[in-house]
């Protein structure tokens, strides 16, 4: 794999093919066991690591924000950055306008893990942080994959601005991101197997062709009347605001599990930012299980709604918290895995009793995970690494699903559970979620049409309010916000 100076190189491949690992090798988080990684012909191991990392800017899929002001978060990119440097970086990252709309502007606190901001806002702050150091090399690891349409367009515009004059290596699976690259490299089983432009690789009909075809098939499977075009089914606009029991990287690196638990509980201390906008009994008289889906744009509080609900007519704030949570399972966009075995990570789903191995295996099978685990040398005793770093995103997500299943919850919350996955992983995880949903009340936040279409009810949210509600067919007939989202991918206004 050769990356030329000043070019944008896109790296594509299925889950677990080694895309993110390649970026980690460039940053020397790992050293290769065979061969070498060179910069201008020099083995990275011979270079001063502090100097090397000073030349690199990184924007990840799950941006790390610290519990301080926006200005300080951007300054973490370069400690000696002046306020003028920070403002310029924010402008280049398309973050300046939303920051200036905030009451305290650059002095606004972002909250633990950036919990007070939407995904698109966090991502733009992360881009500003990368830009303030003026890096020679810019690494983008799925930087827009988990965003809604409106946020993705804004972040993509920011990335397009900064690609000029930098060497950019982008791991991505969205066609809109990949097509803009000067060179596309296809990965398979840890090896770069093909290289070329979008048109060249399609003609070659190799790894890239397969990924594009799978993505197109996924779009067609979710197709409905009025949809035409290649990747208009990518986004149905929303952004989760918080993730329950989500450990930030700061917590995982700096705090014990006990301290992390305290910080996460602090989210629940505040008054709800939103009144109850709708209520459905957990079970209807005929015990029919409903599958309700929430749709919205970044910052619309669609994620927040998962935390402030009425359960069977009772205000959730007045229900015993332990009882309430024992009946809920959640699978979030950014699953929290602990640095222990796969077995123990699944068992964390229910800490009230000792879970037998047979039940863990059954949950793993329902999560489409068992075969993968059995292919590992240590099987269920395999250590997943810090934050699940030894696993691909699809594998981590399926462990999170197994963990939710093992507690046998009556209510299952799915918060963008497949939004950040590549097409191949998404199909496997979606199949696991379909099995997990059987016999349960489900509330789903999603923006992919393949997830949305079969819901009993679809609620469209904007600015913290439900603006439309109905089945897929009913909302398409109304030709309102949902119809606009599906047919054009345009944001809800």
Short mmCIF file of C-alpha atoms in Angstrom, two decimals:
data_model
loop_
_atom_site.label_atom_id
_atom_site.label_comp_id
_atom_site.label_asym_id
_atom_site.label_seq_id
_atom_site.Cartn_x
_atom_site.Cartn_y
_atom_site.Cartn_z
CA UNK A 1 0.00 0.00 0.00
CA UNK A 2 1.55 3.28 -1.17
CA UNK A 3 0.08 6.70 -0.38
CA UNK A 4 1.37 9.66 -2.40
CA UNK A 5 1.95 13.06 -0.81
CA UNK A 6 -0.86 15.56 -1.37
CA UNK A 7 -3.38 12.95 -2.50
CA UNK A 8 -6.58 11.73 -0.87
CA UNK A 9 -6.55 7.94 -0.54
CA UNK A 10 -9.73 6.07 0.45
CA UNK A 11 -9.42 2.66 2.12
CA UNK A 12 -12.42 0.33 1.74
CA UNK A 13 -13.19 -3.24 2.72
CA UNK A 14 -15.54 -5.38 4.75
CA UNK A 15 -15.62 -5.37 8.56
CA UNK A 16 -12.45 -6.85 10.06
CA UNK A 17 -10.39 -6.48 6.86
CA UNK A 18 -7.78 -4.27 8.56
CA UNK A 19 -8.78 -0.74 7.53
CA UNK A 20 -8.64 0.88 10.97
CA UNK A 21 -5.60 -1.22 11.92
CA UNK A 22 -3.74 0.34 8.97
CA UNK A 23 -4.38 3.81 10.43
CA UNK A 24 -3.21 2.63 13.85
CA UNK A 25 0.02 1.31 12.31
CA UNK A 26 0.64 4.73 10.76
CA UNK A 27 0.27 6.33 14.21
CA UNK A 28 2.45 3.61 15.78
CA UNK A 29 -0.21 2.34 18.15
CA UNK A 30 1.08 -0.99 16.86
CA UNK A 31 4.38 -2.00 15.31
CA UNK A 32 4.19 -4.54 12.47
CA UNK A 33 5.36 -8.07 13.28
CA UNK A 34 6.61 -8.37 9.69
CA UNK A 35 7.65 -5.75 7.16
CA UNK A 36 7.64 -2.03 7.92
CA UNK A 37 5.72 1.22 7.58
CA UNK A 38 7.79 4.04 6.08
CA UNK A 39 7.40 7.81 5.82
CA UNK A 40 9.43 9.31 2.95
CA UNK A 41 11.46 6.10 2.96
CA UNK A 42 12.20 6.15 6.71
CA UNK A 43 11.00 3.28 8.92
CA UNK A 44 8.52 4.78 11.42
CA UNK A 45 10.30 2.93 14.22
CA UNK A 46 13.40 5.03 13.55
CA UNK A 47 11.51 8.32 13.91
CA UNK A 48 10.83 10.24 17.13
CA UNK A 49 7.28 9.23 18.01
CA UNK A 50 6.36 12.66 19.40
CA UNK A 51 7.54 14.34 16.18
CA UNK A 52 5.68 11.74 14.08
CA UNK A 53 2.36 12.24 15.82
CA UNK A 54 2.78 16.03 15.63
CA UNK A 55 2.60 15.65 11.83
CA UNK A 56 -0.69 13.72 12.01
CA UNK A 57 -4.27 14.90 12.54
CA UNK A 58 -6.94 12.31 13.30
CA UNK A 59 -10.74 12.47 13.00
CA UNK A 60 -12.50 9.33 14.19
CA UNK A 61 -16.00 7.95 13.92
CA UNK A 62 -16.46 8.28 17.69
CA UNK A 63 -14.83 11.63 18.54
CA UNK A 64 -13.30 11.99 21.99
CA UNK A 65 -14.42 15.22 23.68
CA UNK A 66 -13.45 16.12 27.21
CA UNK A 67 -15.70 17.66 29.85
CA UNK A 68 -14.53 21.24 29.35
CA UNK A 69 -15.24 24.15 26.98
CA UNK A 70 -15.36 24.01 23.20
CA UNK A 71 -12.28 26.26 23.02
CA UNK A 72 -10.27 23.98 25.32
CA UNK A 73 -11.33 20.89 23.38
CA UNK A 74 -10.03 22.47 20.17
CA UNK A 75 -6.85 23.62 21.94
CA UNK A 76 -6.06 19.99 22.82
CA UNK A 77 -5.00 19.74 19.17
CA UNK A 78 -2.14 22.16 19.84
CA UNK A 79 -1.41 23.38 23.34
CA UNK A 80 0.04 26.75 22.26
CA UNK A 81 -2.90 27.61 19.98
CA UNK A 82 -4.16 31.17 20.36
CA UNK A 83 -7.84 32.12 20.41
CA UNK A 84 -7.42 33.40 16.86
CA UNK A 85 -6.06 29.99 15.79
CA UNK A 86 -9.04 28.28 17.45
CA UNK A 87 -11.55 30.56 15.69
CA UNK A 88 -9.88 29.97 12.30
CA UNK A 89 -9.91 26.19 12.84
CA UNK A 90 -13.61 26.33 13.82
CA UNK A 91 -14.42 28.28 10.64
CA UNK A 92 -12.51 25.78 8.48
CA UNK A 93 -14.43 22.94 10.17
CA UNK A 94 -17.84 24.58 9.54
CA UNK A 95 -18.28 24.76 13.33
CA UNK A 96 -18.09 28.53 13.81
CA UNK A 97 -21.75 29.30 13.06
CA UNK A 98 -23.27 26.82 15.52
CA UNK A 99 -20.71 27.78 18.20
CA UNK A 100 -21.59 31.48 17.90
CA UNK A 101 -25.30 30.61 18.23
CA UNK A 102 -24.65 29.16 21.70
CA UNK A 103 -25.14 31.51 24.69
CA UNK A 104 -21.54 31.10 25.90
CA UNK A 105 -20.08 30.53 22.43
CA UNK A 106 -16.53 29.12 22.65
CA UNK A 107 -16.81 28.97 26.47
CA UNK A 108 -19.74 26.52 26.28
CA UNK A 109 -19.17 23.30 28.24
CA UNK A 110 -19.63 20.23 26.04
CA UNK A 111 -20.55 17.87 28.90
CA UNK A 112 -19.12 14.46 29.75
CA UNK A 113 -18.05 12.83 26.49
CA UNK A 114 -19.63 15.73 24.57
CA UNK A 115 -23.06 14.70 25.87
CA UNK A 116 -24.52 18.21 25.44
CA UNK A 117 -23.88 18.21 21.68
CA UNK A 118 -25.25 16.33 18.69
CA UNK A 119 -23.09 13.92 16.73
CA UNK A 120 -22.54 16.39 13.89
CA UNK A 121 -21.49 19.14 16.29
CA UNK A 122 -19.06 16.85 18.12
CA UNK A 123 -17.57 15.73 14.83
CA UNK A 124 -16.98 19.31 13.66
CA UNK A 125 -15.28 20.19 16.96
CA UNK A 126 -13.06 17.12 16.46
CA UNK A 127 -12.22 18.31 12.93
CA UNK A 128 -11.36 21.78 14.26
CA UNK A 129 -9.08 20.13 16.83
CA UNK A 130 -7.30 18.23 14.06
CA UNK A 131 -6.99 21.38 11.92
CA UNK A 132 -5.60 23.64 14.63
CA UNK A 133 -2.36 21.63 14.57
CA UNK A 134 -2.08 22.12 10.76
CA UNK A 135 -1.09 18.49 10.17
CA UNK A 136 0.83 17.28 7.11
CA UNK A 137 -1.09 13.96 7.23
CA UNK A 138 -4.81 13.76 7.96
CA UNK A 139 -6.38 10.42 8.93
CA UNK A 140 -10.17 10.09 8.69
CA UNK A 141 -11.59 6.93 10.24
CA UNK A 142 -15.28 6.68 9.28
CA UNK A 143 -15.55 10.41 10.05
CA UNK A 144 -19.07 10.84 8.63
CA UNK A 145 -20.50 7.31 8.69
CA UNK A 146 -22.69 7.71 11.78
CA UNK A 147 -24.15 11.12 10.94
CA UNK A 148 -27.57 12.10 9.60
CA UNK A 149 -27.97 13.72 6.16
CA UNK A 150 -27.74 17.34 7.27
CA UNK A 151 -24.80 16.78 9.63
CA UNK A 152 -23.00 14.58 7.09
CA UNK A 153 -23.28 17.22 4.37
CA UNK A 154 -21.88 19.89 6.70
CA UNK A 155 -19.03 17.70 7.96
CA UNK A 156 -18.22 16.48 4.43
CA UNK A 157 -18.01 20.09 3.25
CA UNK A 158 -15.57 20.83 6.08
CA UNK A 159 -13.46 17.79 5.16
CA UNK A 160 -13.44 18.77 1.47
CA UNK A 161 -12.03 22.19 2.39
CA UNK A 162 -9.15 20.78 4.38
CA UNK A 163 -8.17 18.04 1.95
CA UNK A 164 -6.36 20.62 -0.17
CA UNK A 165 -2.69 20.78 0.80
CA UNK A 166 -2.78 17.71 3.02
CA UNK A 167 -2.06 14.04 2.52
CA UNK A 168 -5.39 12.42 3.45
CA UNK A 169 -6.07 8.76 4.20
CA UNK A 170 -9.78 8.08 4.66
CA UNK A 171 -11.40 4.86 5.87
CA UNK A 172 -14.97 4.99 4.62
CA UNK A 173 -17.84 2.95 3.26
CA UNK A 174 -20.11 5.69 1.91
CA UNK A 175 -19.98 6.10 -1.84
CA UNK A 176 -20.29 9.88 -1.48
CA UNK A 177 -17.03 9.93 0.52
CA UNK A 178 -15.12 7.31 -1.46
CA UNK A 179 -15.82 8.69 -4.93
CA UNK A 180 -14.09 11.99 -4.13
CA UNK A 181 -10.76 10.22 -3.47
CA UNK A 182 -7.82 10.38 -5.88
CA UNK A 183 -7.07 6.71 -5.21
CA UNK A 184 -9.18 3.91 -3.68
CA UNK A 185 -7.47 0.91 -2.06
CA UNK A 186 -9.48 -2.26 -1.43
CA UNK A 187 -8.65 -4.34 1.67
CA UNK A 188 -9.42 -8.01 2.20
CA UNK A 189 -8.24 -10.18 5.13
CA UNK A 190 -5.61 -7.64 6.17
CA UNK A 191 -4.13 -7.21 2.68
CA UNK A 192 -4.41 -4.37 0.16
CA UNK A 193 -5.65 -6.34 -2.86
CA UNK A 194 -6.56 -3.62 -5.36
CA UNK A 195 -5.91 0.03 -6.14
CA UNK A 196 -7.42 2.52 -8.59
CA UNK A 197 -10.10 5.14 -9.16
CA UNK A 198 -13.83 4.53 -8.69
CA UNK A 199 -14.34 3.77 -12.39
CA UNK A 200 -11.24 1.56 -12.69
CA UNK A 201 -12.19 -0.60 -9.70
CA UNK A 202 -15.77 -1.03 -10.87
CA UNK A 203 -14.46 -2.35 -14.19
CA UNK A 204 -12.12 -4.75 -12.36
CA UNK A 205 -15.09 -6.29 -10.46
CA UNK A 206 -13.11 -7.11 -7.32
CA UNK A 207 -13.50 -6.15 -3.63
CA UNK A 208 -14.66 -2.60 -4.33
CA UNK A 209 -17.17 -3.73 -6.94
CA UNK A 210 -18.62 -6.24 -4.45
CA UNK A 211 -18.98 -3.59 -1.73
CA UNK A 212 -20.66 -1.13 -4.11
CA UNK A 213 -23.00 -3.88 -5.35
CA UNK A 214 -23.92 -4.91 -1.79
CA UNK A 215 -24.64 -1.30 -0.90
CA UNK A 216 -26.79 -0.87 -4.00
CA UNK A 217 -28.68 -4.09 -3.21
CA UNK A 218 -29.26 -2.84 0.33
CA UNK A 219 -30.70 0.33 -1.10
CA UNK A 220 -32.93 -1.57 -3.52
CA UNK A 221 -34.19 -3.85 -0.75
CA UNK A 222 -35.33 -0.76 1.11
CA UNK A 223 -36.64 0.84 -2.05
CA UNK A 224 -40.08 2.36 -2.22
CA UNK A 225 -42.17 4.24 -4.74
CA UNK A 226 -40.63 7.54 -5.64
CA UNK A 227 -37.03 6.57 -4.87
CA UNK A 228 -34.53 6.53 -7.69
CA UNK A 229 -30.78 6.89 -7.60
CA UNK A 230 -27.79 5.13 -6.15
CA UNK A 231 -27.37 6.23 -2.59
CA UNK A 232 -30.43 8.19 -1.64
CA UNK A 233 -31.41 5.52 0.84
CA UNK A 234 -28.32 6.12 2.96
CA UNK A 235 -29.72 8.57 5.48
CA UNK A 236 -33.06 9.15 7.09
CA UNK A 237 -31.75 11.88 9.32
CA UNK A 238 -31.32 11.72 13.00
CA UNK A 239 -28.63 11.84 15.54
CA UNK A 240 -28.59 10.27 18.97
CA UNK A 241 -27.95 12.82 21.72
CA UNK A 242 -26.69 10.59 24.50
CA UNK A 243 -26.01 6.91 25.00
CA UNK A 244 -27.00 5.28 28.28
CA UNK A 245 -24.04 3.64 30.03
CA UNK A 246 -21.73 4.97 27.32
CA UNK A 247 -18.16 5.13 28.56
CA UNK A 248 -16.16 7.95 27.03
CA UNK A 249 -12.57 7.29 26.08
CA UNK A 250 -11.54 9.75 28.77
CA UNK A 251 -13.32 7.62 31.36
CA UNK A 252 -11.86 4.40 30.03
CA UNK A 253 -8.34 5.80 30.07
CA UNK A 254 -8.41 7.85 33.26
CA UNK A 255 -11.05 6.48 35.58
CA UNK A 256 -11.95 3.22 37.21
CA UNK A 257 -15.18 1.43 36.36
CA UNK A 258 -16.59 2.66 39.66
CA UNK A 259 -15.82 6.29 38.78
CA UNK A 260 -17.20 5.81 35.30
CA UNK A 261 -20.49 4.55 36.72
CA UNK A 262 -20.80 7.70 38.84
CA UNK A 263 -20.18 9.96 35.86
CA UNK A 264 -22.77 8.15 33.75
CA UNK A 265 -25.37 8.36 36.52
CA UNK A 266 -24.85 12.13 36.56
CA UNK A 267 -26.66 12.28 33.21
CA UNK A 268 -29.83 11.22 34.97
CA UNK A 269 -29.72 13.85 37.71
CA UNK A 270 -30.90 16.72 35.52
CA UNK A 271 -34.51 17.56 34.82
CA UNK A 272 -35.69 16.12 31.50
CA UNK A 273 -35.03 18.55 28.63
CA UNK A 274 -38.26 17.48 26.99
CA UNK A 275 -41.84 16.87 28.01
CA UNK A 276 -43.47 13.52 27.25
CA UNK A 277 -44.63 13.90 23.66
CA UNK A 278 -46.47 10.62 23.27
CA UNK A 279 -47.42 7.57 25.26
CA UNK A 280 -48.09 3.97 24.32
CA UNK A 281 -48.73 1.19 26.78
CA UNK A 282 -45.97 -1.36 26.86
CA UNK A 283 -48.49 -4.00 25.90
CA UNK A 284 -51.81 -3.52 24.16
CA UNK A 285 -54.81 -5.60 25.18
CA UNK A 286 -54.07 -8.23 22.55
CA UNK A 287 -50.45 -8.30 23.75
CA UNK A 288 -49.28 -7.40 20.27
CA UNK A 289 -45.70 -6.33 20.40
CA UNK A 290 -45.12 -3.01 18.72
CA UNK A 291 -42.02 -1.86 16.98
CA UNK A 292 -41.86 1.91 17.03
CA UNK A 293 -39.21 3.94 15.30
CA UNK A 294 -38.02 7.49 15.86
CA UNK A 295 -36.66 9.57 13.01
CA UNK A 296 -35.22 13.05 13.10
CA UNK A 297 -32.29 15.31 12.36
CA UNK A 298 -29.09 15.85 14.34
CA UNK A 299 -29.79 17.67 17.57
CA UNK A 300 -33.55 17.01 17.44
CA UNK A 301 -33.40 15.14 20.80
CA UNK A 302 -34.49 11.87 19.19
CA UNK A 303 -31.84 10.11 21.30
CA UNK A 304 -32.89 11.95 24.45
CA UNK A 305 -36.45 10.58 24.20
CA UNK A 306 -35.13 7.13 25.09
CA UNK A 307 -34.42 8.37 28.60
CA UNK A 308 -37.65 10.16 29.51
CA UNK A 309 -40.69 8.00 28.93
CA UNK A 310 -43.90 6.90 30.58
CA UNK A 311 -44.18 3.15 31.14
CA UNK A 312 -47.74 1.74 31.24
CA UNK A 313 -49.03 5.17 32.27
CA UNK A 314 -46.50 5.62 35.08
CA UNK A 315 -43.97 8.46 34.98
CA UNK A 316 -40.61 6.69 34.67
CA UNK A 317 -39.13 9.09 37.26
CA UNK A 318 -41.49 7.58 39.86
CA UNK A 319 -40.75 3.96 38.99
CA UNK A 320 -38.05 2.12 40.94
CA UNK A 321 -34.94 2.70 38.83
CA UNK A 322 -33.51 -0.78 39.40
CA UNK A 323 -36.81 -2.40 38.41
CA UNK A 324 -37.17 -0.15 35.37
CA UNK A 325 -33.70 -0.86 34.03
CA UNK A 326 -33.98 -4.58 34.71
CA UNK A 327 -36.78 -4.64 32.13
CA UNK A 328 -34.86 -2.67 29.50
CA UNK A 329 -32.12 -3.75 27.12
CA UNK A 330 -30.24 -1.20 25.02
CA UNK A 331 -28.00 -1.52 21.99
CA UNK A 332 -26.35 1.80 21.17
CA UNK A 333 -24.31 3.13 18.29
CA UNK A 334 -21.12 3.14 20.36
CA UNK A 335 -21.17 -0.10 22.41
CA UNK A 336 -19.21 -0.13 25.66
CA UNK A 337 -16.98 -3.17 25.99
CA UNK A 338 -14.69 -3.79 28.95
CA UNK A 339 -11.13 -5.15 28.83
CA UNK A 340 -12.07 -8.71 29.72
CA UNK A 341 -13.28 -11.85 27.96
CA UNK A 342 -16.17 -12.07 25.49
CA UNK A 343 -17.95 -14.32 28.01
CA UNK A 344 -17.72 -11.71 30.79
CA UNK A 345 -18.76 -8.87 28.48
CA UNK A 346 -21.95 -10.74 27.58
CA UNK A 347 -22.58 -11.61 31.25
CA UNK A 348 -22.51 -7.88 32.11
CA UNK A 349 -25.99 -7.81 30.58
CA UNK A 350 -27.42 -9.08 33.86
CA UNK A 351 -25.44 -8.56 37.07
CA UNK A 352 -28.29 -9.66 39.35
CA UNK A 353 -27.46 -13.34 39.07
CA UNK A 354 -24.82 -15.77 37.86
CA UNK A 355 -25.53 -16.49 34.20
CA UNK A 356 -24.72 -20.05 33.09
CA UNK A 357 -22.47 -20.55 30.09
CA UNK A 358 -25.31 -22.22 28.17
CA UNK A 359 -27.40 -19.04 28.35
CA UNK A 360 -24.45 -16.93 27.16
CA UNK A 361 -23.95 -19.27 24.18
CA UNK A 362 -27.67 -19.13 23.37
CA UNK A 363 -27.57 -15.31 23.40
CA UNK A 364 -24.47 -15.35 21.19
CA UNK A 365 -26.22 -17.61 18.68
CA UNK A 366 -29.22 -15.28 18.51
CA UNK A 367 -26.82 -12.37 17.97
CA UNK A 368 -25.20 -14.14 14.98
CA UNK A 369 -21.97 -14.24 16.98
CA UNK A 370 -21.37 -17.85 18.02
CA UNK A 371 -19.63 -19.04 14.84
CA UNK A 372 -17.23 -16.09 14.89
CA UNK A 373 -16.37 -16.69 18.57
CA UNK A 374 -15.72 -20.39 17.97
CA UNK A 375 -13.25 -19.47 15.19
CA UNK A 376 -11.05 -17.63 17.74
CA UNK A 377 -8.19 -19.54 19.44
CA UNK A 378 -9.52 -18.85 22.96
CA UNK A 379 -13.19 -18.82 21.92
CA UNK A 380 -15.39 -17.29 24.66
CA UNK A 381 -12.35 -16.57 26.85
CA UNK A 382 -10.84 -14.23 24.22
CA UNK A 383 -9.95 -10.84 25.71
CA UNK A 384 -11.55 -8.04 23.68
CA UNK A 385 -8.95 -5.41 24.65
CA UNK A 386 -9.53 -1.89 25.99
CA UNK A 387 -12.89 -0.63 24.64
CA UNK A 388 -13.04 -3.75 22.44
CA UNK A 389 -10.00 -2.63 20.45
CA UNK A 390 -9.18 -6.19 19.32
CA UNK A 391 -12.52 -6.50 17.51
CA UNK A 392 -14.07 -4.89 14.44
CA UNK A 393 -17.10 -2.61 14.81
CA UNK A 394 -19.50 -5.29 13.59
CA UNK A 395 -18.12 -7.82 16.08
CA UNK A 396 -18.38 -5.34 18.96
CA UNK A 397 -21.95 -4.52 18.02
CA UNK A 398 -22.98 -8.19 18.01
CA UNK A 399 -21.46 -8.67 21.49
CA UNK A 400 -23.54 -5.69 22.65
CA UNK A 401 -26.65 -7.34 21.15
CA UNK A 402 -25.88 -10.64 22.91
CA UNK A 403 -25.45 -8.70 26.17
CA UNK A 404 -28.89 -7.12 25.71
CA UNK A 405 -30.48 -10.49 24.86
CA UNK A 406 -29.01 -12.29 27.88
CA UNK A 407 -31.06 -10.15 30.29
CA UNK A 408 -34.27 -11.11 28.41
CA UNK A 409 -35.70 -7.55 28.50
CA UNK A 410 -39.36 -6.72 27.97
CA UNK A 411 -38.39 -3.43 26.29
CA UNK A 412 -35.56 -3.23 23.77
CA UNK A 413 -34.08 0.16 22.85
CA UNK A 414 -31.99 0.31 19.67
CA UNK A 415 -30.13 3.61 19.35
CA UNK A 416 -28.56 3.82 15.85
CA UNK A 417 -27.42 0.23 16.33
CA UNK A 418 -26.35 -0.27 12.70
CA UNK A 419 -25.71 3.27 11.47
CA UNK A 420 -21.91 3.18 11.71
CA UNK A 421 -21.38 -0.22 10.11
CA UNK A 422 -20.32 -1.15 6.61
CA UNK A 423 -22.86 -2.88 4.36
CA UNK A 424 -21.71 -6.44 5.08
CA UNK A 425 -21.62 -5.95 8.88
CA UNK A 426 -24.93 -4.11 8.81
CA UNK A 427 -26.68 -7.09 7.22
CA UNK A 428 -25.36 -9.46 9.91
CA UNK A 429 -26.17 -7.08 12.78
CA UNK A 430 -29.60 -6.31 11.34
CA UNK A 431 -30.38 -10.04 11.17
CA UNK A 432 -29.31 -10.35 14.82
CA UNK A 433 -31.52 -7.40 15.81
CA UNK A 434 -34.50 -8.86 13.95
CA UNK A 435 -34.16 -12.03 16.04
CA UNK A 436 -33.66 -10.07 19.26
CA UNK A 437 -36.81 -8.03 18.63
CA UNK A 438 -39.12 -11.05 18.54
CA UNK A 439 -41.70 -10.92 21.34
CA UNK A 440 -40.58 -7.55 22.70
CA UNK A 441 -41.63 -3.92 22.68
CA UNK A 442 -39.01 -2.09 20.63
CA UNK A 443 -38.19 1.58 20.26
CA UNK A 444 -35.68 2.12 17.49
CA UNK A 445 -33.71 5.19 16.51
CA UNK A 446 -32.39 4.75 13.00
CA UNK A 447 -31.79 6.51 9.73
CA UNK A 448 -31.34 3.57 7.35
CA UNK A 449 -34.46 2.73 5.35
CA UNK A 450 -33.80 -0.99 5.69
CA UNK A 451 -34.31 -0.55 9.46
CA UNK A 452 -37.19 1.90 9.25
CA UNK A 453 -39.53 0.47 6.67
CA UNK A 454 -41.08 -2.44 8.57
CA UNK A 455 -41.87 -0.59 11.82
CA UNK A 456 -45.44 -0.61 13.17
CA UNK A 457 -45.17 3.13 13.81
CA UNK A 458 -42.69 5.70 12.53
CA UNK A 459 -42.44 8.98 14.46
CA UNK A 460 -40.61 11.83 12.74
CA UNK A 461 -38.96 14.32 15.09
CA UNK A 462 -37.70 17.85 14.57
CA UNK A 463 -36.63 20.43 17.17
CA UNK A 464 -37.64 18.12 20.03
CA UNK A 465 -41.20 17.52 18.77
CA UNK A 466 -42.97 14.72 16.93
CA UNK A 467 -44.15 16.30 13.67
CA UNK A 468 -45.45 13.18 11.88
CA UNK A 469 -46.52 9.70 12.92
CA UNK A 470 -47.77 6.66 11.04
CA UNK A 471 -46.71 3.62 9.05
CA UNK A 472 -44.26 3.84 6.17
CA UNK A 473 -47.09 3.77 3.62
CA UNK A 474 -49.17 6.38 5.49
CA UNK A 475 -46.26 8.80 5.79
CA UNK A 476 -45.33 8.37 2.13
CA UNK A 477 -48.94 9.16 1.14
CA UNK A 478 -48.83 12.36 3.25
CA UNK A 479 -45.86 13.62 1.20
CA UNK A 480 -44.54 15.53 4.22
CA UNK A 481 -41.21 15.51 6.07
CA UNK A 482 -40.76 11.72 5.94
CA UNK A 483 -41.51 11.61 2.21
CA UNK A 484 -39.00 14.39 1.63
CA UNK A 485 -36.37 12.53 3.64
CA UNK A 486 -36.88 9.25 1.81
CA UNK A 487 -37.08 10.58 -1.73
CA UNK A 488 -34.40 13.28 -1.64
CA UNK A 489 -32.40 12.71 1.55
CA UNK A 490 -33.06 16.36 2.37
CA UNK A 491 -33.04 17.39 6.05
CA UNK A 492 -36.26 17.96 7.97
CA UNK A 493 -36.98 21.64 8.43
#
